mmCIF file with all atom_site columns, C-alpha atoms in Angstrom:
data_model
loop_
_atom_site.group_PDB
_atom_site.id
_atom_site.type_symbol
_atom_site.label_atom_id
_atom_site.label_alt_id
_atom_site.label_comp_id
_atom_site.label_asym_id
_atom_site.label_entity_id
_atom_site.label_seq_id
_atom_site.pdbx_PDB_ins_code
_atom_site.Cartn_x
_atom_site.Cartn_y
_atom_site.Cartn_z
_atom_site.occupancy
_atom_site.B_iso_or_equiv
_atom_site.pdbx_formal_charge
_atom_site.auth_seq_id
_atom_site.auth_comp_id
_atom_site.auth_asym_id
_atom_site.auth_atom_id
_atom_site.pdbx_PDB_model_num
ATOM 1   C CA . UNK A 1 1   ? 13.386 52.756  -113.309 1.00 54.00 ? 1   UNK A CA 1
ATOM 2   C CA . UNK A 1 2   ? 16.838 51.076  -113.315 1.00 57.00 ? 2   UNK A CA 1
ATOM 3   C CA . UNK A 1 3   ? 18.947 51.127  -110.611 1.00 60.00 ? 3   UNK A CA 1
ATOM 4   C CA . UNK A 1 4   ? 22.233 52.848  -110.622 1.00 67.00 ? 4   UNK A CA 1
ATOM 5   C CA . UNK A 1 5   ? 24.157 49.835  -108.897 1.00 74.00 ? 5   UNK A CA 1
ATOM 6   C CA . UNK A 1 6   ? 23.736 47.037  -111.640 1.00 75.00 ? 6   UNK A CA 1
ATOM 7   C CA . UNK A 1 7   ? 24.849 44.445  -107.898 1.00 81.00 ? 7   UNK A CA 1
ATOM 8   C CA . UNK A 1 8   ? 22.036 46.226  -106.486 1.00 81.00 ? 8   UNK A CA 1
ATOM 9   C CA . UNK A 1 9   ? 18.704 43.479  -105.642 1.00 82.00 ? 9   UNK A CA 1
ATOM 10  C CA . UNK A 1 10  ? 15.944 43.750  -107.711 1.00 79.00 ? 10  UNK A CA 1
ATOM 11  C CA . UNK A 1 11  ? 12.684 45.286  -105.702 1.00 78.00 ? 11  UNK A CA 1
ATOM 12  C CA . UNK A 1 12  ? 9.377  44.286  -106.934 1.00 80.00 ? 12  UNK A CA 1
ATOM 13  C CA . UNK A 1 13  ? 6.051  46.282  -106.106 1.00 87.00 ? 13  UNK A CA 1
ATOM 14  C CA . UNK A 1 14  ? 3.549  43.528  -104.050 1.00 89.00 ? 14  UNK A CA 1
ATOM 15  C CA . UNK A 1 15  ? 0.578  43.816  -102.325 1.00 93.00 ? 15  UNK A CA 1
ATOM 16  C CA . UNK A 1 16  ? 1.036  44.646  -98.536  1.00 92.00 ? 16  UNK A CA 1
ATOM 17  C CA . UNK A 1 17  ? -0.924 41.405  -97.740  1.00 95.00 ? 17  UNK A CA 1
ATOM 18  C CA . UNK A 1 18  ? 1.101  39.269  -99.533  1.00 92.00 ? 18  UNK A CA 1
ATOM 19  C CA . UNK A 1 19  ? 4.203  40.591  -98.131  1.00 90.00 ? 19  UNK A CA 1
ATOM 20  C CA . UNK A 1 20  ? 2.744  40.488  -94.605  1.00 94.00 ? 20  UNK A CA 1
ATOM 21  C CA . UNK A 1 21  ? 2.071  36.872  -95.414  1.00 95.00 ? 21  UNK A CA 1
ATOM 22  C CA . UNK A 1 22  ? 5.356  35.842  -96.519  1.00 93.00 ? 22  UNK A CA 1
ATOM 23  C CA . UNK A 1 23  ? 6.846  37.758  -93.687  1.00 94.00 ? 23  UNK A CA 1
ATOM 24  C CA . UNK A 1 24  ? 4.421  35.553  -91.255  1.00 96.00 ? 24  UNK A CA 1
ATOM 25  C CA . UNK A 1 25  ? 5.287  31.982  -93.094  1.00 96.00 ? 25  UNK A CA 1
ATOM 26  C CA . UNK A 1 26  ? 9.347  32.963  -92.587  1.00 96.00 ? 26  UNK A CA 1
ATOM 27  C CA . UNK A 1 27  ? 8.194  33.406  -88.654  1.00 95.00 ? 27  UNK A CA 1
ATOM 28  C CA . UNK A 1 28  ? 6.431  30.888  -88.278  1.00 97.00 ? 28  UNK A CA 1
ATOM 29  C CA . UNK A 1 29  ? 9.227  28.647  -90.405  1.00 96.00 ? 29  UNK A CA 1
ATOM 30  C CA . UNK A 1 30  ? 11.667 30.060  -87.901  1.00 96.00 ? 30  UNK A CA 1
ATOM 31  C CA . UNK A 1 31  ? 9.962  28.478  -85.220  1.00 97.00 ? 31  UNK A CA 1
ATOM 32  C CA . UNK A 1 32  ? 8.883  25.023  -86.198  1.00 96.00 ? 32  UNK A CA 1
ATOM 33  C CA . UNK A 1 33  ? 13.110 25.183  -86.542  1.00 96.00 ? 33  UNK A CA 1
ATOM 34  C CA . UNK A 1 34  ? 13.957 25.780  -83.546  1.00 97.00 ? 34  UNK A CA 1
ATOM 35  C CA . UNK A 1 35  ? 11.068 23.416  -81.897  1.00 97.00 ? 35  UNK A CA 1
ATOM 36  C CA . UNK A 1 36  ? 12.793 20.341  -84.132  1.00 97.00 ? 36  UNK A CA 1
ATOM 37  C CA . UNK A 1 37  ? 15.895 21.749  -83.083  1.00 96.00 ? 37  UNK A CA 1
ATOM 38  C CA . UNK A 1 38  ? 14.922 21.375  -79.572  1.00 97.00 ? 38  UNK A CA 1
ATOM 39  C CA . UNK A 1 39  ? 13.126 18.100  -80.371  1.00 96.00 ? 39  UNK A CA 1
ATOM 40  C CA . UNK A 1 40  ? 16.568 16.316  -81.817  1.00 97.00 ? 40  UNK A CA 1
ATOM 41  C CA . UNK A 1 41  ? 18.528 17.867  -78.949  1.00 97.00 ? 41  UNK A CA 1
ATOM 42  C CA . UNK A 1 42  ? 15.980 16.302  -75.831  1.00 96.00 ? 42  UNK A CA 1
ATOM 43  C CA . UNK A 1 43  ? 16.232 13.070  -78.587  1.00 96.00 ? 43  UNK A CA 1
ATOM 44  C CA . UNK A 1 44  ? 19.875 12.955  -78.480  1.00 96.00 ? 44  UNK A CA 1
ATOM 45  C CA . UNK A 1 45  ? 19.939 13.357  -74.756  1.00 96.00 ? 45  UNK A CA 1
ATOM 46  C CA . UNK A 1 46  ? 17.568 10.520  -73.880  1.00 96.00 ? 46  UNK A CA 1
ATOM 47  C CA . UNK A 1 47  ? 19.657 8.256   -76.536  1.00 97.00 ? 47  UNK A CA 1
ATOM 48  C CA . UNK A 1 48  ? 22.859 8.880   -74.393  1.00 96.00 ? 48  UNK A CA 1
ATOM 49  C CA . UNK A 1 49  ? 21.301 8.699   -71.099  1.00 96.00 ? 49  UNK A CA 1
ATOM 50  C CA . UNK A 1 50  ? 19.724 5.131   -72.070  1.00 96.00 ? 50  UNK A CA 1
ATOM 51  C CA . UNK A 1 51  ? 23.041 4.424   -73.552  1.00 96.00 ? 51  UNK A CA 1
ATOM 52  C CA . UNK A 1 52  ? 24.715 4.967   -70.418  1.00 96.00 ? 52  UNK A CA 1
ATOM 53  C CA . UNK A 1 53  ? 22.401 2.708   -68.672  1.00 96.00 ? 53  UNK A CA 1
ATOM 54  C CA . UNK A 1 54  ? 22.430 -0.047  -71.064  1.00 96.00 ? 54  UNK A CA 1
ATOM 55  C CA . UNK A 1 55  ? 26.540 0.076   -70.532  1.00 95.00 ? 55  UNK A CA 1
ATOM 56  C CA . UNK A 1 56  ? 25.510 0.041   -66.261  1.00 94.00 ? 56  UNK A CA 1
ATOM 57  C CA . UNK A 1 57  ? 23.774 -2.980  -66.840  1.00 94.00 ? 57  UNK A CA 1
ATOM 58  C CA . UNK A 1 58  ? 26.446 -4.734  -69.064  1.00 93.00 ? 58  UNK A CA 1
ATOM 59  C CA . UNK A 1 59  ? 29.066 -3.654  -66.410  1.00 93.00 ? 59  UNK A CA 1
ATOM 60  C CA . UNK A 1 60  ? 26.560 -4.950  -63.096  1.00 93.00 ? 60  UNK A CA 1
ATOM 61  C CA . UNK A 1 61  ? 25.687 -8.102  -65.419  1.00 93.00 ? 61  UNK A CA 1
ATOM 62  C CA . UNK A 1 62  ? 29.718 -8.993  -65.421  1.00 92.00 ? 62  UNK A CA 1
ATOM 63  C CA . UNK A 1 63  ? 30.183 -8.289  -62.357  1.00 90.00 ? 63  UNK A CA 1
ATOM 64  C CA . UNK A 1 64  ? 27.871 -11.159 -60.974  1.00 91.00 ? 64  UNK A CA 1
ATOM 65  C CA . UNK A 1 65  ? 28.816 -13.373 -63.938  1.00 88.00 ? 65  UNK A CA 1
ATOM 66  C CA . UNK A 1 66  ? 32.719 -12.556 -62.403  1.00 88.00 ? 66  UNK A CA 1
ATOM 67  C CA . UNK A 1 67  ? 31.785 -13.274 -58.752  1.00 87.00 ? 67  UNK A CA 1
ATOM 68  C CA . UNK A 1 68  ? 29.409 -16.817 -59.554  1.00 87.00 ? 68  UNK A CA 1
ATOM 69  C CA . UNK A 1 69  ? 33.059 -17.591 -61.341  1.00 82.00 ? 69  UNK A CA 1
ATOM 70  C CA . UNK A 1 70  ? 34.538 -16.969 -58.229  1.00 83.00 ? 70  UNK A CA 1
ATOM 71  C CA . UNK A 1 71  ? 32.559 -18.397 -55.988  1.00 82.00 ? 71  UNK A CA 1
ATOM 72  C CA . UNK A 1 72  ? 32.535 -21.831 -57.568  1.00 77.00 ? 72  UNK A CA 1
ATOM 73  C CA . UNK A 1 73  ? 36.323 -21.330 -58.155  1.00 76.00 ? 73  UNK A CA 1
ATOM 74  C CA . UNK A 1 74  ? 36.679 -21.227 -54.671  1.00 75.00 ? 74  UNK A CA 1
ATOM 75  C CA . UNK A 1 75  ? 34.398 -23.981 -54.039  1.00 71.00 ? 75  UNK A CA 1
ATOM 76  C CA . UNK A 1 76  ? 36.242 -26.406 -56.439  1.00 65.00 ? 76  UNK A CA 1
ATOM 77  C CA . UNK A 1 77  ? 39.398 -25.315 -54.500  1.00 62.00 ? 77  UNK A CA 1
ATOM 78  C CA . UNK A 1 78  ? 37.619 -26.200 -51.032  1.00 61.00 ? 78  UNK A CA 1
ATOM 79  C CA . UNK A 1 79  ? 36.733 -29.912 -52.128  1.00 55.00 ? 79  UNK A CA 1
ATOM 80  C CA . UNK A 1 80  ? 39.725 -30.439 -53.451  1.00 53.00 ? 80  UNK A CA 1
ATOM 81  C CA . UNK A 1 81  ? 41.246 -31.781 -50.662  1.00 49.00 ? 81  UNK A CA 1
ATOM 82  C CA . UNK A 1 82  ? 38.597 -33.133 -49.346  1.00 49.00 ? 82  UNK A CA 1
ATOM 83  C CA . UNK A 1 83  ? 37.153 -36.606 -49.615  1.00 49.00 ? 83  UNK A CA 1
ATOM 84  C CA . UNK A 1 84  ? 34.581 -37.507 -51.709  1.00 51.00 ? 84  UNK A CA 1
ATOM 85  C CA . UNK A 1 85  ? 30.840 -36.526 -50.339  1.00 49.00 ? 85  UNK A CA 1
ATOM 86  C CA . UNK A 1 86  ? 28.651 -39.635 -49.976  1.00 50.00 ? 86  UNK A CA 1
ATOM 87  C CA . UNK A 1 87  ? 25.120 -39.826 -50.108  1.00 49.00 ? 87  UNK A CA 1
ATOM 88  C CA . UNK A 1 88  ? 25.197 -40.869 -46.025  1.00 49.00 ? 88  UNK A CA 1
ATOM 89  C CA . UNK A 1 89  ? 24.171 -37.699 -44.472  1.00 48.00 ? 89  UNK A CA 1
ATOM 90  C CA . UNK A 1 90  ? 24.446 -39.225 -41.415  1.00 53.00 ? 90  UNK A CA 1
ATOM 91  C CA . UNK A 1 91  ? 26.111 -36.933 -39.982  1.00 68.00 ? 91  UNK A CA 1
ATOM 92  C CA . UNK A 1 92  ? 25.500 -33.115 -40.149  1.00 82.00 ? 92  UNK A CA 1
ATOM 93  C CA . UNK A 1 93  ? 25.911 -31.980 -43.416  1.00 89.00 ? 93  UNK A CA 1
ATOM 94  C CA . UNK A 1 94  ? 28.407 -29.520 -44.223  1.00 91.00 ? 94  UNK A CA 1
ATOM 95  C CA . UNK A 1 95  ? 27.317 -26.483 -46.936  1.00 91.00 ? 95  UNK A CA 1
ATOM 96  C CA . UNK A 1 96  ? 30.924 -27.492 -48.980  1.00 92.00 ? 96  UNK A CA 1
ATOM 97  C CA . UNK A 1 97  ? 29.703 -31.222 -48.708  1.00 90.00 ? 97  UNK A CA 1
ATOM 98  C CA . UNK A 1 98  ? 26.303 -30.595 -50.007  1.00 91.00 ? 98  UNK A CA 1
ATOM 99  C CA . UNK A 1 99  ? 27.706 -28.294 -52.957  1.00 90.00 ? 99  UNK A CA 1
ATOM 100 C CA . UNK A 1 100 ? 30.216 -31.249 -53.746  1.00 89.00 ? 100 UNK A CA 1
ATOM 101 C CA . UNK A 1 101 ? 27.454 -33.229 -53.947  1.00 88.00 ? 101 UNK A CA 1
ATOM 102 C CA . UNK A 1 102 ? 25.056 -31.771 -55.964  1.00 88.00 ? 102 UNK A CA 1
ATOM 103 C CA . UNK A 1 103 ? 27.882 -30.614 -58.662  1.00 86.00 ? 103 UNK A CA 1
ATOM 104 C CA . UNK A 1 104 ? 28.211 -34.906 -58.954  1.00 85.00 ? 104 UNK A CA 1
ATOM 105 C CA . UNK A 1 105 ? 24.253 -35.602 -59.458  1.00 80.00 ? 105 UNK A CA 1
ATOM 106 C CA . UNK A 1 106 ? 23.506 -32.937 -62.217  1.00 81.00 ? 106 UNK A CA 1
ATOM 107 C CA . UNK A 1 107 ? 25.424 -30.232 -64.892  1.00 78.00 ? 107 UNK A CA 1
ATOM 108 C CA . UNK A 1 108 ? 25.479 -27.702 -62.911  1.00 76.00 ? 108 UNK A CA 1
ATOM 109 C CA . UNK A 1 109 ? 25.049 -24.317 -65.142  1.00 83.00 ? 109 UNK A CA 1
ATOM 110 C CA . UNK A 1 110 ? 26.183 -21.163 -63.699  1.00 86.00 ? 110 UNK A CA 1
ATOM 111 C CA . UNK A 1 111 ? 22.748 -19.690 -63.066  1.00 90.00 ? 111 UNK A CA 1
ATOM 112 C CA . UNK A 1 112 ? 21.992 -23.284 -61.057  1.00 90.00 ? 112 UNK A CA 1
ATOM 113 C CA . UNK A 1 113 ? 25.336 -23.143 -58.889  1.00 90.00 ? 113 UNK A CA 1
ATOM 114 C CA . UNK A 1 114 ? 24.702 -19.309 -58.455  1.00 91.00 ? 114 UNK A CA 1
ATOM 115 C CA . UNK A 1 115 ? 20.971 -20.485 -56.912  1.00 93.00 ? 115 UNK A CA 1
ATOM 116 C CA . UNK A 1 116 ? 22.954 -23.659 -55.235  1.00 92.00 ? 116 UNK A CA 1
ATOM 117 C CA . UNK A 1 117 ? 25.154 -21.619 -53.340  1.00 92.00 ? 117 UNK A CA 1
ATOM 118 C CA . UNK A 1 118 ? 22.607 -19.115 -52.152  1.00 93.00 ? 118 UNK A CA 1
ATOM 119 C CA . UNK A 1 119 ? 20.366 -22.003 -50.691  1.00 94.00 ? 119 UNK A CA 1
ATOM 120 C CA . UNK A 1 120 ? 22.618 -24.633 -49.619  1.00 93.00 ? 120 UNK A CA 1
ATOM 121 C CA . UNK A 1 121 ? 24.069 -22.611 -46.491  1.00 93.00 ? 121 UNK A CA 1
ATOM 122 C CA . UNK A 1 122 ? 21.145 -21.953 -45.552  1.00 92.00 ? 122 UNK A CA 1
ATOM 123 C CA . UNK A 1 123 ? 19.618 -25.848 -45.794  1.00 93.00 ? 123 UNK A CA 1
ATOM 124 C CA . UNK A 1 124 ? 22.534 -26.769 -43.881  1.00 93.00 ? 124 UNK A CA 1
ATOM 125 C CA . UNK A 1 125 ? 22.536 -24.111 -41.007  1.00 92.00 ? 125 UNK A CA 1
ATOM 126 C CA . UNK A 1 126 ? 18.280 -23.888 -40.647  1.00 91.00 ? 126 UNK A CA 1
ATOM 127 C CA . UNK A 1 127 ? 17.555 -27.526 -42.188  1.00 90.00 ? 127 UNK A CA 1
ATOM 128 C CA . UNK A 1 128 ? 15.312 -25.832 -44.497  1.00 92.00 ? 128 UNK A CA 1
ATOM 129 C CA . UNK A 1 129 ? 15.014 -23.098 -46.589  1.00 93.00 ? 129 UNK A CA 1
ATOM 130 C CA . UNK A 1 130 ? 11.787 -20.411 -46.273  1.00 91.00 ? 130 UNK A CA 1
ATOM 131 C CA . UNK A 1 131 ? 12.557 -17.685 -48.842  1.00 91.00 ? 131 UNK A CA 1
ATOM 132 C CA . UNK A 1 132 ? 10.339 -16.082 -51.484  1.00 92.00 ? 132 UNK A CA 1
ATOM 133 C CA . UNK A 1 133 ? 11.834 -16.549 -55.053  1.00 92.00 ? 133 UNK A CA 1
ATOM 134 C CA . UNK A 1 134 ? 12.231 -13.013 -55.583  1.00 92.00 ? 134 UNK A CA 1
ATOM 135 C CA . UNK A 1 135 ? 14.476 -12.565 -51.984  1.00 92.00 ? 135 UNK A CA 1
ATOM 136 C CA . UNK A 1 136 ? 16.585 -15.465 -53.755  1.00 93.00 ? 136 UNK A CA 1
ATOM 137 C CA . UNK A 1 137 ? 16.108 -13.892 -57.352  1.00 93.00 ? 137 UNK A CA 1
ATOM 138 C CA . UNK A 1 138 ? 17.638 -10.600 -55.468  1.00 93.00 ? 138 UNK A CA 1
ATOM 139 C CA . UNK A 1 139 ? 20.392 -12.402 -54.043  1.00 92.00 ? 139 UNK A CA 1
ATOM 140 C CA . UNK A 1 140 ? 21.868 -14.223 -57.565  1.00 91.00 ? 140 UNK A CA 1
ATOM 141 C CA . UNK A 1 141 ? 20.660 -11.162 -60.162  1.00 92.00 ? 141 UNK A CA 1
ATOM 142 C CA . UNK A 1 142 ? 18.738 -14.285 -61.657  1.00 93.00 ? 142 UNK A CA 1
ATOM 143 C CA . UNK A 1 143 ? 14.871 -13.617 -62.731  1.00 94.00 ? 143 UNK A CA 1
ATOM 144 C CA . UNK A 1 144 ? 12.439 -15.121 -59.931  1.00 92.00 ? 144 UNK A CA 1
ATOM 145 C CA . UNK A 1 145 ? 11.391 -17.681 -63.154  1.00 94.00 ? 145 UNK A CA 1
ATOM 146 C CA . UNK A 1 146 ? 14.560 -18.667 -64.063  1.00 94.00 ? 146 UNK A CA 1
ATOM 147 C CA . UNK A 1 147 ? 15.086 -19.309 -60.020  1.00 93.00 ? 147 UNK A CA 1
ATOM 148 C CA . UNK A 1 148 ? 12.217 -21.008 -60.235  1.00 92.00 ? 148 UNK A CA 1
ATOM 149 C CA . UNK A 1 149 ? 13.751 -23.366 -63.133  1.00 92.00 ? 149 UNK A CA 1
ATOM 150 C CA . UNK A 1 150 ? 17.045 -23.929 -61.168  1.00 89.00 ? 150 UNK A CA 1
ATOM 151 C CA . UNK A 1 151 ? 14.456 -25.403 -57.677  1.00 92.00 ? 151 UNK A CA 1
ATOM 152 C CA . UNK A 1 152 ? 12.831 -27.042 -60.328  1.00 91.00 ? 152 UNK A CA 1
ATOM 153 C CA . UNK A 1 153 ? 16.378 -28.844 -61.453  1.00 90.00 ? 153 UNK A CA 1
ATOM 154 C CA . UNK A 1 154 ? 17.261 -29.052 -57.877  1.00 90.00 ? 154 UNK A CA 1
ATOM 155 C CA . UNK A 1 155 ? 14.424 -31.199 -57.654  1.00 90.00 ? 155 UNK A CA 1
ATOM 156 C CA . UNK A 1 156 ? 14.628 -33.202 -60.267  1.00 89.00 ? 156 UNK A CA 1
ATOM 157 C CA . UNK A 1 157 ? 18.205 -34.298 -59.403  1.00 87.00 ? 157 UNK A CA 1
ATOM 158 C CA . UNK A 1 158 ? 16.650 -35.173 -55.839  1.00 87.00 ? 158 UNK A CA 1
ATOM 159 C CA . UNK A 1 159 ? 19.215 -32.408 -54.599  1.00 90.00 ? 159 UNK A CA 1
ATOM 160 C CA . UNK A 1 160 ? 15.856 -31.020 -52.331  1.00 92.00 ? 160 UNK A CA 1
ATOM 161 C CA . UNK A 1 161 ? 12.855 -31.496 -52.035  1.00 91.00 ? 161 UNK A CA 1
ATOM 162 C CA . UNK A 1 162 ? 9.700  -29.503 -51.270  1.00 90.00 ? 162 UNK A CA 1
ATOM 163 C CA . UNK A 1 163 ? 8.048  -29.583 -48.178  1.00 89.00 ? 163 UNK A CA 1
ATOM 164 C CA . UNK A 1 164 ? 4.858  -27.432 -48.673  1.00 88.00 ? 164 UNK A CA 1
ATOM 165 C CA . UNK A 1 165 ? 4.943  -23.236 -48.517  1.00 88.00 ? 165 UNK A CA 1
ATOM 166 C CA . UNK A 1 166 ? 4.749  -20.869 -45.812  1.00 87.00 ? 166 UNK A CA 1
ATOM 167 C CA . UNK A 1 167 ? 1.475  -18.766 -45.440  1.00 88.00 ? 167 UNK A CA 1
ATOM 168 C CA . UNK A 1 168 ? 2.808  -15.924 -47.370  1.00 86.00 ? 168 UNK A CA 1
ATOM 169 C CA . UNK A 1 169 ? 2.908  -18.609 -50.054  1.00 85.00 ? 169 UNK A CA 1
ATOM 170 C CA . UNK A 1 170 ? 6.755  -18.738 -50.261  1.00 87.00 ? 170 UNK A CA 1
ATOM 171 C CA . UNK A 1 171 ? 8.167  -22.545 -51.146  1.00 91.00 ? 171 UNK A CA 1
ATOM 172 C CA . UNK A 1 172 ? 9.660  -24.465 -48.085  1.00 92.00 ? 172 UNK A CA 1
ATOM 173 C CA . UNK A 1 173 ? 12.493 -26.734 -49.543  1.00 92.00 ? 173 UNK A CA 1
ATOM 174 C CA . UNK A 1 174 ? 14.499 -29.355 -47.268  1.00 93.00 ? 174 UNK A CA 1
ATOM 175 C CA . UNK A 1 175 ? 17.828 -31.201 -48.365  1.00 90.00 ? 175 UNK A CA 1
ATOM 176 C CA . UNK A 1 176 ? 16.931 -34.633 -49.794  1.00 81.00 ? 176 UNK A CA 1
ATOM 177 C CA . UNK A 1 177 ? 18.883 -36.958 -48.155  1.00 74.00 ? 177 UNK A CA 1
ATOM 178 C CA . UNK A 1 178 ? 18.285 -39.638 -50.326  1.00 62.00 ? 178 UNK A CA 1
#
């Protein structure tokens, strides 16, 4: 039979098994939508928060690059009107006279002066420096390897030298007063 309404919907005689199942497969299709709909929302939420922390990184990683600027700013100011370092370290060693110095014998690359003027106060005021790399590491924002490389450059400019370790293994370095 027709229905009156020609707009009306068509109805169609089905089994009551089949319709059960098509009624379960739209559930079940309703879920699995809102489980990716969850899914993409947690998604989108971890994206931003690592977002944010990439841009906190950035932000502390110009920070230090501003202050090592600084600091060897200053520095450059401080020698200025100072004579020329020599190599006689005769007398006591001052930590602006042993930074003067060292920025004559090699390049010095910011990571280098930022290790440089960590270490050379405290050559100068203990005669030798006892620190782990990774207390020195802490102190410039550098990696304790790439500390490691700016000793090792230290070294090789005869800017220090090492005198052994201590016996929780951490280097014991002593101005070279060569």
């Amino acid at each position: 039979m027709q229905p009156a309404d020609l707009r009306a919907p068509i109805a169609y005689a089905m089994p009551e098994q089949v319709a059960e199942a098509i009624v379960r497969l739209e559930a079940h299709n309703l879920r699995v939508d809102e489980e990716l709909t969850v899914a993409q929302r947690e998604s989108l939420a971890v994206q931003r928060e690592m977002l944010e922390m990439q841009r906190a990184t950035l932000a502390t990683q110009q920070a230090i690059a501003q202050a090592v600027d600084r600091i060897a700013t200053r520095l450059d100011v401080m020698t200025l009107d100072r004579p020329t370092p020599t190599a006689d370290f005769s007398a006591q060693p001052t930590t602006e006279s042993v930074l003067a110095d060292w920025r004559q014998r090699l390049s010095v690359t910011s990571d280098v002066w930022a290790v440089a003027v960590v270490i050379a106060p405290v050559l100068v005021e203990q005669g030798e420096l006892r620190q782990p790399l990774d207390a020195i590491a802490a102190r410039t924002g550098l990696s304790v390897h790439r500390v490691n490389e700016c000793l090792r450059l230290l070294r090789k400019h005869a800017c220090i030298h090492s005198r052994g370790g201590t016996e929780d293994g951490a280097p014991v370095y002593v101005l070279d007063r060569s």
